[in-house]
CSV table of C-alpha atoms in Angstrom, one decimal:
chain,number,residue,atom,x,y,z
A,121,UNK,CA,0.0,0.0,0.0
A,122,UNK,CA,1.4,3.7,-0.9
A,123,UNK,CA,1.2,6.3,1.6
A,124,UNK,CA,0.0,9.7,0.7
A,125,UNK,CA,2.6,12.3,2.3
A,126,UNK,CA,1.2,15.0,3.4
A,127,UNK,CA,3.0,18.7,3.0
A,128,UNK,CA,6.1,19.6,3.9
A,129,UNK,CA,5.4,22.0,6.9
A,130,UNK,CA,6.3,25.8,6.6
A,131,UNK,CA,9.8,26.7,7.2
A,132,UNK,CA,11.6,29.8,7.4
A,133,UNK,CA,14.8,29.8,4.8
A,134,UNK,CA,18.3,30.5,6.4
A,135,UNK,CA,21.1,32.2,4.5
A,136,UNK,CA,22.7,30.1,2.0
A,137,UNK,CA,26.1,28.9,3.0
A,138,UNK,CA,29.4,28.1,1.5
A,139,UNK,CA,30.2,24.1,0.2
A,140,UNK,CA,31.9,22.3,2.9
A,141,UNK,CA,35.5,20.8,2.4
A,142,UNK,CA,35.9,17.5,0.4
A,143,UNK,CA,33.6,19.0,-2.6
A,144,UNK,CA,30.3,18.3,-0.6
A,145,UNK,CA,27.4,20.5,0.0
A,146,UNK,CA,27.1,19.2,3.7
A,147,UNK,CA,29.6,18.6,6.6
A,148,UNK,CA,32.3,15.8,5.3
A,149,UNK,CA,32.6,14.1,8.3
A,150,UNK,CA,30.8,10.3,8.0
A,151,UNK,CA,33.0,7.5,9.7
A,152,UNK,CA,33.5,4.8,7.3
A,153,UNK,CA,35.9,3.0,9.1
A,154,UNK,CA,33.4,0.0,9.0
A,155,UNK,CA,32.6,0.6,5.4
A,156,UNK,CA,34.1,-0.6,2.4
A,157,UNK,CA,35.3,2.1,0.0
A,158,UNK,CA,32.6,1.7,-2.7
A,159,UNK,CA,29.8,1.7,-0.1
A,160,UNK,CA,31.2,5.2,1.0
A,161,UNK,CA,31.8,6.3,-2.5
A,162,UNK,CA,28.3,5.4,-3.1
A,163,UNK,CA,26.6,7.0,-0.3
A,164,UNK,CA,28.3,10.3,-0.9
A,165,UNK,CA,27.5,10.5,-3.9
A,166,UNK,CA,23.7,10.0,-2.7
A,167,UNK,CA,23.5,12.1,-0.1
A,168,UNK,CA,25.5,14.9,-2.1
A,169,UNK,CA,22.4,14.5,-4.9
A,170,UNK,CA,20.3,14.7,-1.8
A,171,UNK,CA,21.4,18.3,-0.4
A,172,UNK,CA,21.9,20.0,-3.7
A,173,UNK,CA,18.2,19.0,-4.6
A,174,UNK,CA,18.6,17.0,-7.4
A,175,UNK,CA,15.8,15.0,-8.2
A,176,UNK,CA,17.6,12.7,-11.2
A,177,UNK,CA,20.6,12.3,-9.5
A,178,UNK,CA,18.9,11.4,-5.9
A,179,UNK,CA,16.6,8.9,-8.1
A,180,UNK,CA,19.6,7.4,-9.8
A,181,UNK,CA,20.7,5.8,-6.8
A,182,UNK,CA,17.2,3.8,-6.5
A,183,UNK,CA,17.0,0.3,-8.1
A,184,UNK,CA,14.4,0.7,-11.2
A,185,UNK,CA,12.4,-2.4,-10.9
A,186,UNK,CA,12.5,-3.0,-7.2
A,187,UNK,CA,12.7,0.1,-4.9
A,188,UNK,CA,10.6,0.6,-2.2
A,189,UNK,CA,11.4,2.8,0.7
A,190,UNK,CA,10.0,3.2,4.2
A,191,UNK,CA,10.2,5.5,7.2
A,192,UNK,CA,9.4,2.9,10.4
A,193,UNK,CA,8.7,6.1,13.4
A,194,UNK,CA,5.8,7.7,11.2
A,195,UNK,CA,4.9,4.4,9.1
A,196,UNK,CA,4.9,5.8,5.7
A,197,UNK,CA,5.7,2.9,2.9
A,198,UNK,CA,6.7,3.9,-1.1
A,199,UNK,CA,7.0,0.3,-2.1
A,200,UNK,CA,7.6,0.7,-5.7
A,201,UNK,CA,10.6,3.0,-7.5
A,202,UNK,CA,8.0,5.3,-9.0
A,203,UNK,CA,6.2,6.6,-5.6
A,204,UNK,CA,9.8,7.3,-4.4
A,205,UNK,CA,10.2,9.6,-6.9
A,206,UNK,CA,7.2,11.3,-6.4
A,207,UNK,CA,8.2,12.0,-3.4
A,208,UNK,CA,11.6,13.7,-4.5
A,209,UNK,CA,9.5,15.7,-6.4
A,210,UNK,CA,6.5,16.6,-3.9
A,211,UNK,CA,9.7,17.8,-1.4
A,212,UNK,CA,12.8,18.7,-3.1
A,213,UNK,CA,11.9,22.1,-4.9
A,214,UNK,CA,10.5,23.2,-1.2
A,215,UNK,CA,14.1,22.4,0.7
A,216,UNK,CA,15.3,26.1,0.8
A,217,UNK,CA,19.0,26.9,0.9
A,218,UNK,CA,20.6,25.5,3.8
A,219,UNK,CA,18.9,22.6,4.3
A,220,UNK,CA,21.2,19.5,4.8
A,221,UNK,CA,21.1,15.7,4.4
A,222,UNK,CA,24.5,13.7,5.3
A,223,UNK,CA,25.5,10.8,6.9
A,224,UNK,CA,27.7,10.3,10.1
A,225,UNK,CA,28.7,7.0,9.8
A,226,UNK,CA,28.5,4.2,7.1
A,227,UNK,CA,28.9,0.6,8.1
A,228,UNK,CA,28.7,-2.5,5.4
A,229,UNK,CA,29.3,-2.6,2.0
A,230,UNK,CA,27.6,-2.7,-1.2
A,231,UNK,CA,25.0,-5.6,-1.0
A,232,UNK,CA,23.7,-3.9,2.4
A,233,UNK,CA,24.7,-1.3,4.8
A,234,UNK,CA,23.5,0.7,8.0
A,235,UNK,CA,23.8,4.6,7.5
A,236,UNK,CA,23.3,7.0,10.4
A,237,UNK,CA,22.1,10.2,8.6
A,238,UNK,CA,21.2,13.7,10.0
A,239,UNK,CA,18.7,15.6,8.0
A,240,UNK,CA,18.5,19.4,9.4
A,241,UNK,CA,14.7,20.8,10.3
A,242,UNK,CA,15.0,22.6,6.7
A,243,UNK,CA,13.9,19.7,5.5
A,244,UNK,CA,11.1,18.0,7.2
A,245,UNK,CA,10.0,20.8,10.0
A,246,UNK,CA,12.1,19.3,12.7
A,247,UNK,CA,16.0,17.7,12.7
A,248,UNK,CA,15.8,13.9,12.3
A,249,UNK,CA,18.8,11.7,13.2
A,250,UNK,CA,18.1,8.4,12.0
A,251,UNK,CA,19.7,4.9,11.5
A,252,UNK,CA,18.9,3.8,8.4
A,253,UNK,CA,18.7,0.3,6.6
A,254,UNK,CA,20.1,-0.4,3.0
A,255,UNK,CA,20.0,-3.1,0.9
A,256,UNK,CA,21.1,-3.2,-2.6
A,257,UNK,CA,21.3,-5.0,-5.9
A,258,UNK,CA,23.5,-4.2,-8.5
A,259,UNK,CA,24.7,-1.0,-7.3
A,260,UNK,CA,21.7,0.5,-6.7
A,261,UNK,CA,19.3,0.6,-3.4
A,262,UNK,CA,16.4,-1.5,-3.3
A,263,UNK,CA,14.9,-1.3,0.0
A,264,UNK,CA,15.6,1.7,2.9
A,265,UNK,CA,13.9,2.2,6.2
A,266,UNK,CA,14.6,4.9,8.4
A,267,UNK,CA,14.4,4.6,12.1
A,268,UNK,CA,14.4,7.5,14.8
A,269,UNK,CA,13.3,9.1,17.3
A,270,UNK,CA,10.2,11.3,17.3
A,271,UNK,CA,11.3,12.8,20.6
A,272,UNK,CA,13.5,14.7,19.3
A,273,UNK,CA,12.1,15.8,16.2
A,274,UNK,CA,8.8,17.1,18.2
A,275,UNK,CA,6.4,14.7,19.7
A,276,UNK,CA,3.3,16.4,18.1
A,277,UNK,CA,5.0,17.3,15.0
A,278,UNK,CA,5.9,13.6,14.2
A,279,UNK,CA,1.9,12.5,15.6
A,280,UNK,CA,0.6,14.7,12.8
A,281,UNK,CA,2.6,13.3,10.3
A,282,UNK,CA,2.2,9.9,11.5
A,283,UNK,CA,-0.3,7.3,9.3
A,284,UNK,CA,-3.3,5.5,11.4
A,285,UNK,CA,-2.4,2.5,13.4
A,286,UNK,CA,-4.4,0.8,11.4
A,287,UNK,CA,-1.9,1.4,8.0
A,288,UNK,CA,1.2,1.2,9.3
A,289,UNK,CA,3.1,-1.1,6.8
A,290,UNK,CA,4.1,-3.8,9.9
A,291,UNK,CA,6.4,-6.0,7.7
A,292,UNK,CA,8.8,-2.8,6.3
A,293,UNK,CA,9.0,-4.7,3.2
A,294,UNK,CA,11.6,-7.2,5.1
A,295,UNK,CA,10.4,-10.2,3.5
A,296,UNK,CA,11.6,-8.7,0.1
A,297,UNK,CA,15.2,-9.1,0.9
A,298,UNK,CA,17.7,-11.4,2.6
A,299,UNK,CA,19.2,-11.1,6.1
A,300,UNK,CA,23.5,-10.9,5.9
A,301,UNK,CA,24.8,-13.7,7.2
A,302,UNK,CA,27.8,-13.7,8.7
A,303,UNK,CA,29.3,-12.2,12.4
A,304,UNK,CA,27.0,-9.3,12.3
A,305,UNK,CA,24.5,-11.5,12.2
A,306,UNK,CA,25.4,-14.0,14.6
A,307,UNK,CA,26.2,-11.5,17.3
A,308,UNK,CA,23.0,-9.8,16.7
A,309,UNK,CA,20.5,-12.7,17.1
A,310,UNK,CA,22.7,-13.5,20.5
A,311,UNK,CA,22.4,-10.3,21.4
A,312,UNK,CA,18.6,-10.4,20.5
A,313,UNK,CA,17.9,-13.9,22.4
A,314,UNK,CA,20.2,-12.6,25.6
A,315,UNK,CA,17.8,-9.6,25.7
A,316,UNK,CA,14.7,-11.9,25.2
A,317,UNK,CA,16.1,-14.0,28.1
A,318,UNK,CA,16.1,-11.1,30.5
A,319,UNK,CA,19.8,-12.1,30.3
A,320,UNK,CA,22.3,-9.4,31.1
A,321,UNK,CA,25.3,-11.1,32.4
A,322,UNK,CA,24.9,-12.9,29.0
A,323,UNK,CA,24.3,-10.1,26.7
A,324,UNK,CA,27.6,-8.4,28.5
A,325,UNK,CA,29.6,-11.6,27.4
A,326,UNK,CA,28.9,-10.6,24.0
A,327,UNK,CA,30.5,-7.3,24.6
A,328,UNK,CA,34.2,-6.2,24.6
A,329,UNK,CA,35.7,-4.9,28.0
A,330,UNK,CA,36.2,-0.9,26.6
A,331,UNK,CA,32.6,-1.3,24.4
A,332,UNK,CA,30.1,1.6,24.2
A,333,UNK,CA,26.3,0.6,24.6
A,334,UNK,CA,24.2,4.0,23.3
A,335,UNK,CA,20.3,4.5,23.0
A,336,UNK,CA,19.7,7.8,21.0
A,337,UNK,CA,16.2,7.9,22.5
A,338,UNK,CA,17.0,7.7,25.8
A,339,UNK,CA,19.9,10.2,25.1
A,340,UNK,CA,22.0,7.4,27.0
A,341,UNK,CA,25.5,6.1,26.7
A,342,UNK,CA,27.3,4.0,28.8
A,343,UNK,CA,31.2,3.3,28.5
A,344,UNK,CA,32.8,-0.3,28.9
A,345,UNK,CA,31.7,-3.8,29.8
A,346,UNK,CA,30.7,-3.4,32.9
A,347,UNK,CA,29.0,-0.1,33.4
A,348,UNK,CA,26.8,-1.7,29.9
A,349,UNK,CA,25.8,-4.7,32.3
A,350,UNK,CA,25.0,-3.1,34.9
A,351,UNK,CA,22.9,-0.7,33.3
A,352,UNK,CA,21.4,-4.0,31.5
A,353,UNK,CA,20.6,-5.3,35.4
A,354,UNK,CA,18.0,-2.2,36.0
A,355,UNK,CA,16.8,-1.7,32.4
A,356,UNK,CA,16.3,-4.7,30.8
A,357,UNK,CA,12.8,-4.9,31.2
A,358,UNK,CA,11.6,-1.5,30.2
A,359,UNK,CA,13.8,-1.7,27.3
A,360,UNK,CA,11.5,-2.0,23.7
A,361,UNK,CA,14.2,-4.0,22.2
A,362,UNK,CA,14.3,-6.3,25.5
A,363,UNK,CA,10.8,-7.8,24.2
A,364,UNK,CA,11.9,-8.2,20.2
A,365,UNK,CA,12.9,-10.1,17.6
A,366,UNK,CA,15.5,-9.9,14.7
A,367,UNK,CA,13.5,-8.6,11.8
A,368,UNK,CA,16.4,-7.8,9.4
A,369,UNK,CA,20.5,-7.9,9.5
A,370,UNK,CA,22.7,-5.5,7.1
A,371,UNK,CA,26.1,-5.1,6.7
A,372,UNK,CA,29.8,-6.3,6.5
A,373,UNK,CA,32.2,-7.3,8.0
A,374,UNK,CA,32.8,-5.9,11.2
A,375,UNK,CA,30.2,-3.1,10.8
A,376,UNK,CA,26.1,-3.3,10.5
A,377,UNK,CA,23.3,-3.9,12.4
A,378,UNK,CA,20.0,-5.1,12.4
A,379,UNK,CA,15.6,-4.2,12.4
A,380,UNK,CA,13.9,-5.3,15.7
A,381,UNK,CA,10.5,-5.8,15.8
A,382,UNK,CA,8.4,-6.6,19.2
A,383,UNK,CA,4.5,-7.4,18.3
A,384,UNK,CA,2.1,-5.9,19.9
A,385,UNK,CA,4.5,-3.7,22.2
A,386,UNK,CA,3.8,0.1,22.5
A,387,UNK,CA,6.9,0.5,20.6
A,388,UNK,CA,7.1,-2.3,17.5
A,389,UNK,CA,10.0,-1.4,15.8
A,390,UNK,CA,13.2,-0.5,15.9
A,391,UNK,CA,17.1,-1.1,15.2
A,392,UNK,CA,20.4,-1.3,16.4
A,393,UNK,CA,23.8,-0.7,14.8
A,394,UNK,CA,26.5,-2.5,15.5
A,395,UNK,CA,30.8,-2.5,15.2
A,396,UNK,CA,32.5,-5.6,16.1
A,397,UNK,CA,36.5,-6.4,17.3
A,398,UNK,CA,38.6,-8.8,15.0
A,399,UNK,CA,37.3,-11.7,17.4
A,400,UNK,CA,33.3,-10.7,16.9
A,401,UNK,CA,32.9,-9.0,20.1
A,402,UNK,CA,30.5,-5.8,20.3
A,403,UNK,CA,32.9,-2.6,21.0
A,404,UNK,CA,29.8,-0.2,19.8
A,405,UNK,CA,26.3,-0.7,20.2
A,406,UNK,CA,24.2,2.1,19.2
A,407,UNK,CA,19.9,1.6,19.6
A,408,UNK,CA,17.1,3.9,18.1
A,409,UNK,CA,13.2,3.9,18.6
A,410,UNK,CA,10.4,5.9,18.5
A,411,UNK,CA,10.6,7.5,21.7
A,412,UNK,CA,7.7,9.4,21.8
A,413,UNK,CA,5.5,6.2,21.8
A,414,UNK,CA,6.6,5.8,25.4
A,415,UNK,CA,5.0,8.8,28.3
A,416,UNK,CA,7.5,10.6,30.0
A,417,UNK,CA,7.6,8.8,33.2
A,418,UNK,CA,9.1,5.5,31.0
A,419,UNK,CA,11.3,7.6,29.6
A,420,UNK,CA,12.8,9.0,32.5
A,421,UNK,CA,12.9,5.7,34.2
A,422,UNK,CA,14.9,4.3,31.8
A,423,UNK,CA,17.5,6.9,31.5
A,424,UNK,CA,17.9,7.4,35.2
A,425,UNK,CA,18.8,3.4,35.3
A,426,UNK,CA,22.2,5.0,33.3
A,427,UNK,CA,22.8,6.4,36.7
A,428,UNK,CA,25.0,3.7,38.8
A,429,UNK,CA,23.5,3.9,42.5
């Protein structure tokens, strides 16, 4: 089922501003230590069509038979390459000067990839920081889905632009494309089952002793093994992710991540990007939701659990 996107919502145009360094109209600064070089070619080149509002060029970077795209937080599905275009077109010419898309950080390679990407409230009415899902086939993207947090785009802003219950497109056109096996994979469904299990000690095992455990909605980051686990201890079962299921792996490598779904939760989707040591132990791992599906009060529950006691 297509979604019908509603309007961009008024913004106010800043003053144009210079290219930035490396020949890019947006900050140059993705990590792609975790990326091959032809996924980060790639994804510069898209996000650089992208900011200089360039419908063609964007669209080129889309598979021509099999494209569909998806944003998970307000549940709005393009599942074929022509409605994604339409959408280039309904935005695009409104993006005033100044208004940015770029990644931060590329991890995978060129059969599938997990791309965190900051679009500036030029854009969309509010600044989205997303983790974003890519697959591709033959050098081209054939399935994306963004996830983020509505938090921190606006709470109401995101619930106005957010489809009925009843349409949200539940299966994010996952059973188009094929998980990435390999150790991305494997540490994500231990990680997964570990969570499932209520499991801390366990899902620390899986981590290196210096790792970093993040949750963008929660605004949360805890350094090393054992501050992770222990934050694990008290969080676990508030967490979304703690109730899911791996819906979808991406990536390469060392570097990716993986969709989560949890049925029936108040928050049903998800994902989590991961980097991995030599040996396949977690040094980063880096969660987004919908955080404005949760009230307040779970909110701040959870991130006061960061808090050792």
């Amino acid at each position: 089922m297509t979604t019908q996107i509603p309007a961009q919502p008024g913004t106010s145009e800043p003053a144009a501003g210079p290219d930035m360094p490396g020949g890019t109209p947006y900050p140059d600064i993705a990590d792609t230590s975790h990326a091959t070089a032809a996924a980060a070619a790639f994804f510069r080149s898209f996000f650089t069509a992208k900011t200089s509002k360039d419908i063609e060029s964007t669209h080129a970077h889309f598979h021509p038979a099999k494209t569909a795209y998806f944003d998970a937080t307000l549940g709005w599905a393009l599942p074929t390459n022509g409605d994604v275009r339409t959408m280039w077109e309904q935005y695009m010419p409104q993006w005033p000067a100044g208004a940015k898309s770029y990644p931060t950080q590329i991890l995978g390679d060129m059969t599938s990839a997990v791309v965190f990407t900051t679009d500036t409230p030029e854009l969309f009415g509010g600044e989205i920081r997303t983790i974003s899902i890519a697959d591709l086939q033959d050098g081209k993207i054939v399935r994306l889905v963004d996830y983020w947090d509505g938090r921190g785009f606006g709470a109401q802003l995101a619930g106005s632009l957010r489809v009925p219950a009843d349409a949200y497109p539940h299966d994010l056109g996952a059973s188009a494309v094929t998980s990435r096996p390999g150790p991305v994979a494997t540490a994500a469904r231990e990680l997964s089952a570990a969570f499932a299990a209520g499991d801390a000690d366990r899902a620390g095992e899986l981590f290196s002793y210096d790792a970093v455990f993040e949750d963008l909605a929660l605004r949360a980051q805890l350094r090393g093994q054992a501050a992770s686990v222990r934050y694990l201890r008290r969080a676990l079962p508030g967490l979304p992710y703690a109730r899911a299921s791996v819906r979808h792996v991406a990536g390469a490598g060392r570097g990716g991540g993986y969709e989560w779904r949890a049925d029936g939760q108040p928050v049903a989707a998800g994902a989590a990007a991961l980097e991995l040591s030599p040996d396949g132990n977690i040094t980063k791992f880096t969660a987004v939701w919908d955080g404005s599906l949760l009230d307040d009060q779970a909110i701040t529950a959870l991130t006061a659990a960061a808090a050792d006691r």
